[in-house]
């Protein structure tokens, strides 16, 4: 909490070059790019970092193969290049994975047609990944015995990428980089008004933790509020060429369905791609795509039934999945950038996730619409270029502000881990060796965990039953990760609440100690806050019928 309190004080003490409102993937990458290149940046979010759209994704980093059908080849080419760049820049986090797509009777194309599209997709990605393969129904069954091939007509296998850990964690690492570059960031600080005066912006901010208001001053204002971009533009008097429409998507987390490290892809009953995605000891299934008018959403009976019915009709499981199998639910909106002249007339299901940046040069204001994890490095670079054109000097315009630490740092960490036999401490249920997980999540800061374990071996013990998280990780989170509420750690800095049932978390003897490590004197208050705010995400009506 000390880091946040210090940053709150700093927010009122100077005129920043840039204030970024919103710390999802767009705002986080923009702040990291700008501060890495030399700008003095402030970053605020009315919730926690990555607490909206950026924590409800499929964890996929893909080139948008579905946009091939609508002929948006320029976007596909751009996204494929972005995917490749992320794989090279984050080899421990963004990894190639095979997608096995099964085509069923009644689909709009013969299986050879999408297979040919997969080859074109591979070529548009410069042949960076493994080649596609056409699969007979027998070959599909040989690769994945849980697929029901009775109505299948064939399929194909191709490659894209996925986040080995968690989307919110990936976003937070951009925030952490921005902090290291000098960004003054704070979560739970809401912009409640913005006015342009004397060549700059004055934003009235509300600290939701202390219930206090103060002003933040900056030369340039960036609205990266995700689904609430239009709402904040109304506050600041901005009129833009783009606006958002919203698509609600849900994913269900269930016990692991297959031991293979492969994404199973199908075409759901509404025609869209439907996925079975590995998540360590769990499986993520979805998604839905429902037009909604507001970004505040929740999973409904119909949403959950849709996912369960689609998965049960396509897999040959020992028994159908039911509501009782659901461990957790991800539910959020995709903000889709449209122009008033064309967005409403297009098929809603074919709208892409491409981003758009609207610039008011006179007021020195940027609005970022749409976007997705795959394109985050482009967003950062484009925002930095626009801010430079607005007159903000960037002392290091060519600085590489993203990517994992140098190989020499990684080798030094792994060598120290080997010397202390760290991987011998890996739990039986862990999805990977402990040294690999700590490096992937914390990079150079993982050295601090090694030192804590050397001084006190208890720091290498798992704290909350059923998870992989060590005492030492919570100590590091308290020092460096601005964990303000317990949910920030359980859901976003880690993925504990995604893969462990809520009742197990609440009953864990380690939960109280976790609060002590994270919050010190405020531990009981934060624990009470969490216990009062959590509850089943499954609608009562559906739960009763299960």
Coordinates of C-alpha atoms in Angstrom, one line a residue:
X1 CA 0.0 0.0 0.0
X2 CA 3.0 2.3 0.6
X3 CA 3.7 2.5 -3.2
X4 CA 0.2 3.6 -3.9
X5 CA 0.1 6.2 -1.1
X6 CA 3.4 7.7 -2.3
X7 CA 2.1 7.9 -5.8
X8 CA -1.1 9.6 -4.8
X9 CA 0.9 12.4 -3.3
X10 CA 3.0 12.7 -6.4
X11 CA 0.0 13.0 -8.7
X12 CA -0.7 16.5 -7.3
X13 CA 2.9 17.8 -7.2
X14 CA 3.7 18.6 -10.9
X15 CA 2.4 19.1 -14.4
X16 CA 2.9 15.9 -16.3
X17 CA 3.6 15.6 -20.0
X18 CA 0.8 13.0 -20.3
X19 CA -2.0 11.8 -18.2
X20 CA -3.4 8.4 -19.2
X21 CA -6.9 7.6 -17.9
X22 CA -7.5 3.9 -17.9
X23 CA -5.0 1.0 -17.2
X24 CA -6.3 -1.8 -19.4
X25 CA -4.0 -3.1 -22.1
X26 CA -4.3 0.2 -24.2
X27 CA -3.5 2.5 -21.3
X28 CA -0.8 0.3 -19.8
X29 CA 1.1 -0.1 -23.1
X30 CA 0.7 3.6 -23.8
X31 CA 2.1 4.5 -20.4
X32 CA 5.0 2.1 -20.7
X33 CA 5.9 3.3 -24.2
X34 CA 5.7 7.0 -23.4
X35 CA 7.6 6.8 -20.1
X36 CA 10.2 4.5 -21.6
X37 CA 10.9 7.0 -24.3
X38 CA 11.3 9.8 -21.8
X39 CA 7.9 11.4 -21.2
X40 CA 6.7 12.3 -17.6
X41 CA 3.6 10.2 -17.4
X42 CA 0.7 9.7 -14.9
X43 CA -1.6 6.7 -15.1
X44 CA -4.9 6.2 -13.2
X45 CA -7.7 3.7 -13.3
X46 CA -11.0 3.9 -11.4
X47 CA -10.7 0.2 -10.6
X48 CA -7.6 -2.0 -10.4
X49 CA -5.2 -2.3 -13.3
X50 CA -6.7 -4.6 -16.0
X51 CA -9.9 -4.9 -14.1
X52 CA -12.3 -4.8 -17.0
X53 CA -12.1 -6.1 -20.6
X54 CA -8.4 -6.9 -20.2
X55 CA -9.1 -9.6 -17.5
X56 CA -11.9 -11.3 -19.4
X57 CA -10.1 -12.4 -22.6
X58 CA -9.6 -15.9 -24.0
X59 CA -5.9 -15.6 -23.2
X60 CA -5.2 -16.0 -26.9
X61 CA -2.7 -14.0 -28.9
X62 CA -3.8 -14.6 -32.4
X63 CA -3.7 -13.0 -35.9
X64 CA -7.4 -12.9 -36.3
X65 CA -8.0 -15.9 -38.6
X66 CA -11.8 -15.3 -38.4
X67 CA -11.4 -12.0 -40.2
X68 CA -10.2 -13.9 -43.3
X69 CA -13.8 -14.7 -44.1
X70 CA -14.8 -11.1 -44.2
X71 CA -11.8 -10.2 -46.4
X72 CA -10.1 -7.9 -43.9
X73 CA -6.7 -9.1 -45.1
X74 CA -4.8 -6.0 -44.1
X75 CA -5.9 -6.4 -40.5
X76 CA -5.0 -10.1 -40.5
X77 CA -1.6 -9.3 -41.9
X78 CA -1.0 -6.7 -39.2
X79 CA -2.2 -8.9 -36.4
X80 CA -0.1 -11.8 -37.6
X81 CA 3.0 -9.7 -37.6
X82 CA 2.0 -8.4 -34.1
X83 CA 1.6 -11.9 -32.8
X84 CA 5.0 -12.9 -34.2
X85 CA 6.6 -9.9 -32.5
X86 CA 5.0 -10.7 -29.2
X87 CA 6.3 -14.4 -29.4
X88 CA 9.8 -13.1 -30.0
X89 CA 9.6 -10.4 -27.3
X90 CA 8.0 -12.5 -24.6
X91 CA 9.2 -16.1 -25.2
X92 CA 8.4 -17.2 -21.6
X93 CA 4.8 -15.7 -21.7
X94 CA 3.5 -15.6 -25.3
X95 CA 3.9 -19.1 -26.8
X96 CA 2.9 -20.8 -30.0
X97 CA 0.1 -23.3 -29.6
X98 CA -1.7 -25.6 -32.1
X99 CA -5.4 -25.1 -32.8
X100 CA -7.3 -28.2 -33.9
X101 CA -10.4 -27.1 -35.7
X102 CA -13.2 -29.6 -36.3
X103 CA -15.8 -29.0 -39.1
X104 CA -19.3 -30.5 -38.6
X105 CA -22.1 -31.3 -41.0
X106 CA -24.1 -28.3 -42.0
X107 CA -21.2 -25.9 -41.8
X108 CA -21.3 -23.3 -44.5
X109 CA -18.0 -24.6 -46.2
X110 CA -16.4 -27.9 -47.0
X111 CA -13.5 -28.5 -44.7
X112 CA -11.0 -28.1 -47.6
X113 CA -12.1 -24.4 -47.9
X114 CA -11.1 -23.3 -44.4
X115 CA -8.0 -25.5 -44.6
X116 CA -6.9 -23.5 -47.7
X117 CA -7.6 -20.3 -45.7
X118 CA -5.4 -21.6 -42.9
X119 CA -2.5 -21.9 -45.5
X120 CA -3.1 -18.4 -46.6
X121 CA -3.2 -17.3 -43.0
X122 CA 0.2 -19.1 -42.4
X123 CA 1.7 -17.3 -45.4
X124 CA 0.3 -13.9 -44.3
X125 CA 2.2 -14.6 -41.0
X126 CA 5.5 -15.1 -43.0
X127 CA 5.4 -18.8 -42.2
X128 CA 6.5 -17.9 -38.7
X129 CA 4.6 -20.8 -37.0
X130 CA 4.3 -24.5 -37.8
X131 CA 2.5 -25.3 -41.0
X132 CA -1.2 -26.2 -41.2
X133 CA -2.4 -29.7 -41.7
X134 CA -5.6 -31.1 -43.1
X135 CA -7.2 -33.8 -40.9
X136 CA -9.6 -36.6 -41.6
X137 CA -12.1 -37.4 -39.0
X138 CA -10.0 -40.4 -38.0
X139 CA -6.9 -38.2 -37.6
X140 CA -8.9 -35.8 -35.5
X141 CA -9.9 -38.7 -33.2
X142 CA -6.3 -39.9 -33.0
X143 CA -5.1 -36.5 -31.9
X144 CA -8.0 -35.7 -29.5
X145 CA -10.1 -38.7 -28.4
X146 CA -12.5 -36.5 -26.5
X147 CA -13.8 -34.9 -29.8
X148 CA -17.1 -36.4 -31.0
X149 CA -16.6 -37.1 -34.7
X150 CA -20.0 -38.6 -35.4
X151 CA -21.2 -35.5 -37.2
X152 CA -17.7 -34.3 -38.2
X153 CA -16.7 -34.0 -41.9
X154 CA -13.0 -33.2 -41.3
X155 CA -10.8 -30.5 -39.9
X156 CA -7.4 -28.9 -39.9
X157 CA -4.7 -27.9 -37.5
X158 CA -2.8 -24.6 -37.5
X159 CA -0.9 -22.4 -35.1
X160 CA -1.4 -19.2 -33.2
X161 CA -0.3 -18.2 -29.7
X162 CA -1.6 -17.9 -26.2
X163 CA -0.7 -16.4 -22.8
X164 CA 0.9 -19.1 -20.7
X165 CA -0.2 -17.3 -17.5
X166 CA -3.1 -14.8 -17.4
X167 CA -4.2 -11.8 -19.4
X168 CA -4.5 -9.4 -16.4
X169 CA -1.0 -10.4 -15.3
X170 CA 0.3 -9.7 -18.8
X171 CA -1.2 -6.2 -18.6
X172 CA 0.1 -5.5 -15.1
X173 CA 3.7 -6.2 -16.3
X174 CA 3.3 -3.3 -18.7
X175 CA 2.2 -1.2 -15.7
X176 CA 5.2 -2.5 -13.7
X177 CA 7.5 -1.5 -16.6
X178 CA 5.9 1.9 -16.7
X179 CA 6.5 2.3 -13.0
X180 CA 10.2 1.3 -13.4
X181 CA 10.4 4.0 -16.2
X182 CA 9.1 6.7 -13.8
X183 CA 5.4 6.7 -14.4
X184 CA 3.3 7.8 -11.4
X185 CA 0.5 5.2 -11.4
X186 CA -2.4 4.6 -9.0
X187 CA -5.3 2.2 -9.1
X188 CA -8.8 3.1 -7.7
X189 CA -8.4 6.7 -8.7
X190 CA -11.3 7.8 -10.9
X191 CA -11.4 10.8 -13.3
X192 CA -14.7 12.5 -12.6
X193 CA -14.1 15.6 -14.8
X194 CA -11.6 17.1 -17.1
X195 CA -11.2 20.6 -18.5
X196 CA -8.8 22.2 -20.9
X197 CA -7.3 25.4 -19.8
X198 CA -4.2 27.5 -20.4
X199 CA -2.8 25.0 -22.9
X200 CA -3.2 22.0 -20.7
X201 CA -5.6 19.7 -19.0
X202 CA -6.8 19.7 -15.4
X203 CA -8.5 16.4 -14.4
X204 CA -10.5 16.2 -11.2
X205 CA -9.6 12.8 -9.6
X206 CA -11.4 10.9 -6.9
X207 CA -9.4 8.6 -4.7
X208 CA -12.0 5.9 -4.1
X209 CA -10.0 4.4 -1.2
X210 CA -9.7 7.6 0.8
X211 CA -12.8 9.2 -0.6
X212 CA -10.8 12.3 -1.4
X213 CA -10.7 14.6 -4.5
X214 CA -7.7 16.4 -6.1
X215 CA -6.5 17.8 -9.4
X216 CA -4.0 16.2 -11.8
X217 CA -2.4 18.5 -14.4
X218 CA -1.0 17.4 -17.7
X219 CA -0.1 18.8 -21.1
X220 CA -1.7 15.9 -23.0
X221 CA -4.7 13.8 -22.0
X222 CA -5.1 10.2 -23.2
X223 CA -8.5 8.6 -22.8
X224 CA -7.8 4.8 -22.6
X225 CA -10.9 4.0 -20.6
X226 CA -11.8 0.9 -22.6
X227 CA -15.5 0.4 -22.7
X228 CA -16.0 3.8 -21.0
X229 CA -14.1 5.9 -23.6
X230 CA -17.3 7.5 -24.9
X231 CA -18.5 8.2 -21.3
X232 CA -15.2 10.0 -20.4
X233 CA -15.2 11.9 -23.6
X234 CA -18.6 13.3 -22.6
X235 CA -17.0 14.5 -19.3
X236 CA -14.1 16.2 -21.2
X237 CA -16.2 17.7 -24.0
X238 CA -14.6 15.6 -26.7
X239 CA -16.3 14.8 -30.0
X240 CA -14.7 11.9 -31.9
X241 CA -15.0 10.2 -35.3
X242 CA -15.3 6.8 -33.6
X243 CA -17.5 5.4 -30.8
X244 CA -18.0 2.0 -29.2
X245 CA -20.6 -0.8 -29.6
X246 CA -20.3 -3.7 -27.1
X247 CA -20.2 -7.4 -27.4
X248 CA -20.6 -9.5 -24.3
X249 CA -18.5 -12.7 -24.0
X250 CA -18.3 -15.3 -21.3
X251 CA -15.9 -18.2 -20.6
X252 CA -16.4 -21.0 -18.2
X253 CA -13.4 -22.5 -16.3
X254 CA -13.9 -26.2 -15.6
X255 CA -11.7 -29.1 -14.6
X256 CA -9.1 -30.1 -17.2
X257 CA -10.8 -31.9 -20.1
X258 CA -7.7 -33.1 -22.0
X259 CA -4.1 -33.4 -21.1
X260 CA -2.8 -32.2 -24.4
X261 CA -1.4 -28.7 -24.8
X262 CA -3.7 -27.8 -27.7
X263 CA -6.6 -25.5 -28.3
X264 CA -9.7 -27.3 -29.7
X265 CA -11.7 -25.0 -32.0
X266 CA -15.2 -25.5 -33.3
X267 CA -17.9 -23.3 -34.9
X268 CA -20.6 -22.7 -32.4
X269 CA -24.3 -22.7 -33.2
X270 CA -24.2 -19.0 -33.9
X271 CA -21.4 -19.5 -36.5
X272 CA -18.5 -18.1 -34.4
X273 CA -15.4 -19.8 -33.4
X274 CA -15.7 -21.6 -30.1
X275 CA -12.7 -22.7 -28.0
X276 CA -11.5 -25.3 -25.5
X277 CA -8.4 -23.7 -24.1
X278 CA -5.8 -25.3 -21.8
X279 CA -5.3 -23.5 -18.5
X280 CA -2.9 -25.6 -16.5
X281 CA -5.0 -28.0 -14.4
X282 CA -8.1 -26.4 -15.7
X283 CA -9.8 -25.8 -19.1
X284 CA -11.4 -22.6 -20.3
X285 CA -14.4 -22.9 -22.7
X286 CA -16.3 -20.3 -24.6
X287 CA -17.1 -17.8 -25.9
X288 CA -20.5 -16.1 -26.4
X289 CA -21.0 -13.0 -28.5
X290 CA -24.1 -11.0 -27.5
X291 CA -24.8 -7.4 -28.4
X292 CA -25.3 -5.3 -25.3
X293 CA -25.9 -1.6 -24.8
X294 CA -23.8 -1.1 -21.7
X295 CA -20.4 -2.3 -20.6
X296 CA -21.6 -3.4 -17.2
X297 CA -22.6 -7.1 -17.7
X298 CA -23.0 -10.4 -15.9
X299 CA -23.4 -14.0 -17.1
X300 CA -27.0 -15.1 -17.6
X301 CA -28.8 -18.4 -17.6
X302 CA -28.8 -18.3 -21.4
X303 CA -25.1 -17.5 -21.6
X304 CA -24.1 -20.4 -19.5
X305 CA -26.5 -22.8 -21.2
X306 CA -25.1 -21.8 -24.6
X307 CA -21.5 -22.6 -23.6
X308 CA -22.4 -25.9 -21.9
X309 CA -24.7 -27.1 -24.8
X310 CA -22.1 -26.2 -27.4
X311 CA -19.3 -28.0 -25.6
X312 CA -21.4 -31.1 -24.7
X313 CA -22.6 -31.5 -28.3
X314 CA -19.0 -31.4 -29.7
X315 CA -17.1 -33.5 -27.1
X316 CA -17.4 -37.2 -26.3
X317 CA -17.2 -36.8 -22.5
X318 CA -17.8 -39.6 -20.0
X319 CA -20.6 -37.4 -18.7
X320 CA -21.9 -34.0 -19.9
X321 CA -20.6 -30.9 -18.2
X322 CA -23.1 -29.3 -15.9
X323 CA -23.3 -26.2 -13.8
X324 CA -21.7 -28.1 -10.9
X325 CA -18.5 -28.4 -12.9
X326 CA -18.0 -24.7 -13.2
X327 CA -15.1 -23.4 -11.1
X328 CA -15.3 -19.8 -12.2
X329 CA -16.7 -17.5 -14.9
X330 CA -15.1 -14.8 -16.9
X331 CA -17.6 -12.3 -18.2
X332 CA -16.9 -9.0 -19.9
X333 CA -17.5 -6.9 -23.0
X334 CA -15.5 -6.3 -26.1
X335 CA -15.5 -2.6 -27.1
X336 CA -15.7 -2.5 -30.9
X337 CA -14.7 0.7 -32.6
X338 CA -17.2 1.9 -35.2
X339 CA -18.0 5.0 -37.1
X340 CA -21.6 6.3 -37.1
X341 CA -21.6 6.0 -40.9
X342 CA -21.0 2.3 -41.1
X343 CA -20.8 0.3 -37.9
X344 CA -24.6 -0.2 -37.4
X345 CA -25.1 -1.6 -40.9
X346 CA -22.4 -4.3 -40.8
X347 CA -23.1 -7.8 -39.5
X348 CA -22.4 -7.3 -35.8
X349 CA -20.7 -10.7 -35.5
X350 CA -18.2 -9.7 -38.2
X351 CA -17.0 -6.5 -36.6
X352 CA -13.3 -6.7 -35.9
X353 CA -11.3 -5.8 -32.7
X354 CA -9.0 -3.4 -34.5
X355 CA -8.1 -0.2 -32.6
X356 CA -8.5 3.4 -33.7
X357 CA -6.9 6.5 -32.2
X358 CA -8.8 9.8 -32.6
X359 CA -6.7 12.9 -32.0
X360 CA -7.8 16.4 -31.1
X361 CA -4.7 18.3 -32.0
X362 CA -5.9 21.7 -30.8
X363 CA -6.8 20.4 -27.3
X364 CA -4.0 17.8 -27.3
X365 CA -6.3 14.9 -26.5
X366 CA -6.2 11.3 -27.7
X367 CA -9.0 8.7 -27.5
X368 CA -8.2 5.0 -28.0
X369 CA -11.0 2.8 -29.3
X370 CA -11.2 -0.9 -29.6
X371 CA -8.0 -2.9 -29.5
X372 CA -6.9 -6.3 -28.2
X373 CA -3.9 -7.9 -26.5
X374 CA -2.3 -9.0 -29.8
X375 CA -1.9 -5.4 -31.0
X376 CA -0.6 -3.8 -27.7
X377 CA 2.9 -3.0 -28.9
X378 CA 1.5 -1.2 -32.0
X379 CA -0.8 0.8 -29.7
X380 CA 2.1 1.9 -27.6
X381 CA 4.2 2.9 -30.5
X382 CA 1.4 4.7 -32.3
X383 CA 0.4 6.7 -29.2
X384 CA 4.0 7.7 -28.6
X385 CA 4.3 9.0 -32.2
X386 CA 1.0 11.0 -31.8
X387 CA 2.1 12.5 -28.5
X388 CA 5.4 13.5 -30.1
X389 CA 3.6 15.2 -32.9
X390 CA 1.6 17.1 -30.3
X391 CA 4.8 18.8 -29.1
X392 CA 5.9 16.6 -26.2
X393 CA 9.6 15.9 -26.5
X394 CA 10.6 12.3 -26.2
X395 CA 14.3 12.2 -25.3
X396 CA 14.7 8.5 -26.3
X397 CA 12.3 8.0 -29.2
X398 CA 13.9 4.7 -30.3
X399 CA 14.0 3.1 -26.9
X400 CA 12.7 -0.5 -26.8
X401 CA 10.2 -0.3 -23.9
X402 CA 8.9 -3.8 -24.0
X403 CA 10.1 -7.4 -23.9
X404 CA 11.6 -9.7 -21.4
X405 CA 15.0 -8.9 -19.7
X406 CA 18.2 -9.7 -21.5
X407 CA 19.2 -13.4 -21.7
X408 CA 22.1 -12.8 -19.4
X409 CA 19.7 -11.8 -16.6
X410 CA 17.6 -14.9 -17.2
X411 CA 20.7 -17.1 -17.2
X412 CA 21.9 -15.6 -14.0
X413 CA 18.5 -16.2 -12.3
X414 CA 18.2 -19.8 -13.6
X415 CA 21.8 -20.5 -12.4
X416 CA 21.1 -19.2 -8.9
X417 CA 17.8 -21.3 -8.9
X418 CA 19.7 -24.4 -9.9
X419 CA 22.4 -23.8 -7.2
X420 CA 19.7 -23.7 -4.5
X421 CA 17.7 -26.6 -6.0
X422 CA 14.6 -24.4 -6.4
X423 CA 12.8 -26.8 -8.7
X424 CA 12.9 -29.5 -6.1
X425 CA 10.3 -27.3 -4.3
X426 CA 7.8 -27.5 -7.2
X427 CA 4.6 -29.1 -6.0
X428 CA 3.2 -32.2 -7.6
X429 CA 0.2 -30.4 -9.0
X430 CA 2.2 -27.6 -10.5
X431 CA 1.9 -27.1 -14.3
X432 CA 5.6 -26.2 -14.7
X433 CA 8.9 -26.1 -12.8
X434 CA 9.0 -23.4 -10.2
X435 CA 12.0 -21.6 -11.7
X436 CA 10.3 -21.2 -15.0
X437 CA 7.1 -19.8 -13.4
X438 CA 8.9 -17.3 -11.3
X439 CA 10.9 -16.0 -14.2
X440 CA 7.9 -15.8 -16.5
X441 CA 5.9 -13.8 -13.9
X442 CA 8.5 -11.6 -12.4
X443 CA 11.5 -11.4 -14.6
X444 CA 14.5 -9.7 -12.9
X445 CA 12.4 -9.2 -9.8
X446 CA 12.3 -13.0 -9.3
X447 CA 15.9 -12.5 -7.8
X448 CA 14.2 -11.0 -4.8
X449 CA 12.2 -14.1 -4.2
X450 CA 15.3 -16.3 -4.4
X451 CA 17.0 -14.1 -1.7
X452 CA 13.9 -14.3 0.5
X453 CA 13.9 -18.1 0.3
X454 CA 17.6 -18.2 1.1
X455 CA 17.0 -16.2 4.2
X456 CA 13.9 -18.0 5.2
X457 CA 13.0 -21.4 3.5
X458 CA 9.3 -20.9 4.5
X459 CA 9.1 -18.2 1.8
X460 CA 9.2 -21.1 -0.7
X461 CA 6.1 -22.8 0.7
X462 CA 2.7 -22.6 -1.0
X463 CA 0.4 -20.4 1.1
X464 CA -3.1 -21.1 -0.2
X465 CA -3.9 -24.7 -0.8
X466 CA -4.6 -25.7 -4.4
X467 CA -2.5 -22.9 -5.8
X468 CA 1.2 -22.6 -6.8
X469 CA 1.8 -19.2 -5.1
X470 CA 4.5 -18.9 -2.5
X471 CA 4.8 -16.8 0.6
X472 CA 7.7 -15.0 -1.1
X473 CA 5.5 -14.0 -4.0
X474 CA 3.0 -12.2 -1.7
X475 CA 5.9 -10.3 0.0
X476 CA 7.1 -9.2 -3.5
X477 CA 3.5 -8.2 -4.4
X478 CA 3.2 -6.1 -1.4
X479 CA 6.5 -4.2 -2.2
X480 CA 6.0 -3.8 -5.9
X481 CA 2.5 -4.5 -7.2
X482 CA 0.2 -2.0 -5.6
X483 CA -2.2 -4.7 -4.3
X484 CA -5.0 -2.6 -2.8
X485 CA -7.7 -5.1 -2.3
X486 CA -7.5 -8.8 -1.8
X487 CA -9.2 -9.5 -5.1
X488 CA -6.4 -7.6 -6.9
X489 CA -4.0 -10.4 -5.9
X490 CA -6.4 -13.3 -6.2
X491 CA -7.8 -12.4 -9.6
X492 CA -5.4 -10.2 -11.4
X493 CA -1.8 -10.4 -10.1
X494 CA -2.4 -14.1 -9.8
X495 CA -5.1 -16.3 -11.3
X496 CA -6.0 -18.1 -8.0
X497 CA -9.7 -17.1 -8.1
X498 CA -10.0 -18.4 -11.7
X499 CA -8.7 -21.9 -11.0
X500 CA -9.7 -22.5 -7.4
X501 CA -13.4 -22.6 -6.3
X502 CA -14.5 -19.7 -4.2
X503 CA -15.5 -21.8 -1.3
X504 CA -12.1 -23.4 -1.2
X505 CA -10.4 -20.0 -1.2
X506 CA -12.7 -18.7 1.6
X507 CA -12.0 -21.7 3.7
X508 CA -8.2 -21.8 3.2
X509 CA -6.2 -21.4 6.4
X510 CA -3.6 -19.5 4.3
X511 CA -6.0 -16.8 3.3
X512 CA -5.7 -14.8 6.6
X513 CA -1.9 -15.1 6.4
X514 CA -2.0 -13.9 2.8
X515 CA -3.9 -10.8 4.0
X516 CA -1.3 -10.2 6.7
X517 CA 1.5 -10.4 4.2
X518 CA -0.2 -8.1 1.8
X519 CA -1.9 -5.5 4.0
X520 CA -0.3 -5.6 7.5
X521 CA -2.4 -3.7 10.0
X522 CA -5.3 -3.5 7.4
X523 CA -5.4 -7.3 7.0
X524 CA -8.7 -7.9 8.8
X525 CA -10.5 -5.1 7.1
X526 CA -9.4 -6.3 3.7
X527 CA -10.4 -9.8 4.5
X528 CA -13.8 -8.8 5.7
X529 CA -14.2 -6.6 2.5
X530 CA -13.4 -9.6 0.3
X531 CA -15.7 -12.0 2.2
X532 CA -18.5 -9.5 2.0
X533 CA -18.1 -8.8 -1.7
X534 CA -17.7 -12.3 -3.1
X535 CA -20.5 -14.5 -4.1
X536 CA -21.5 -17.1 -6.7
X537 CA -21.3 -15.9 -10.2
X538 CA -23.8 -18.5 -11.3
X539 CA -27.3 -17.1 -11.6
X540 CA -29.5 -18.5 -8.8
X541 CA -32.1 -19.7 -11.2
X542 CA -29.7 -21.8 -13.1
X543 CA -27.9 -23.0 -9.9
X544 CA -31.2 -24.3 -8.6
X545 CA -31.9 -26.3 -11.8
X546 CA -28.5 -27.9 -11.8

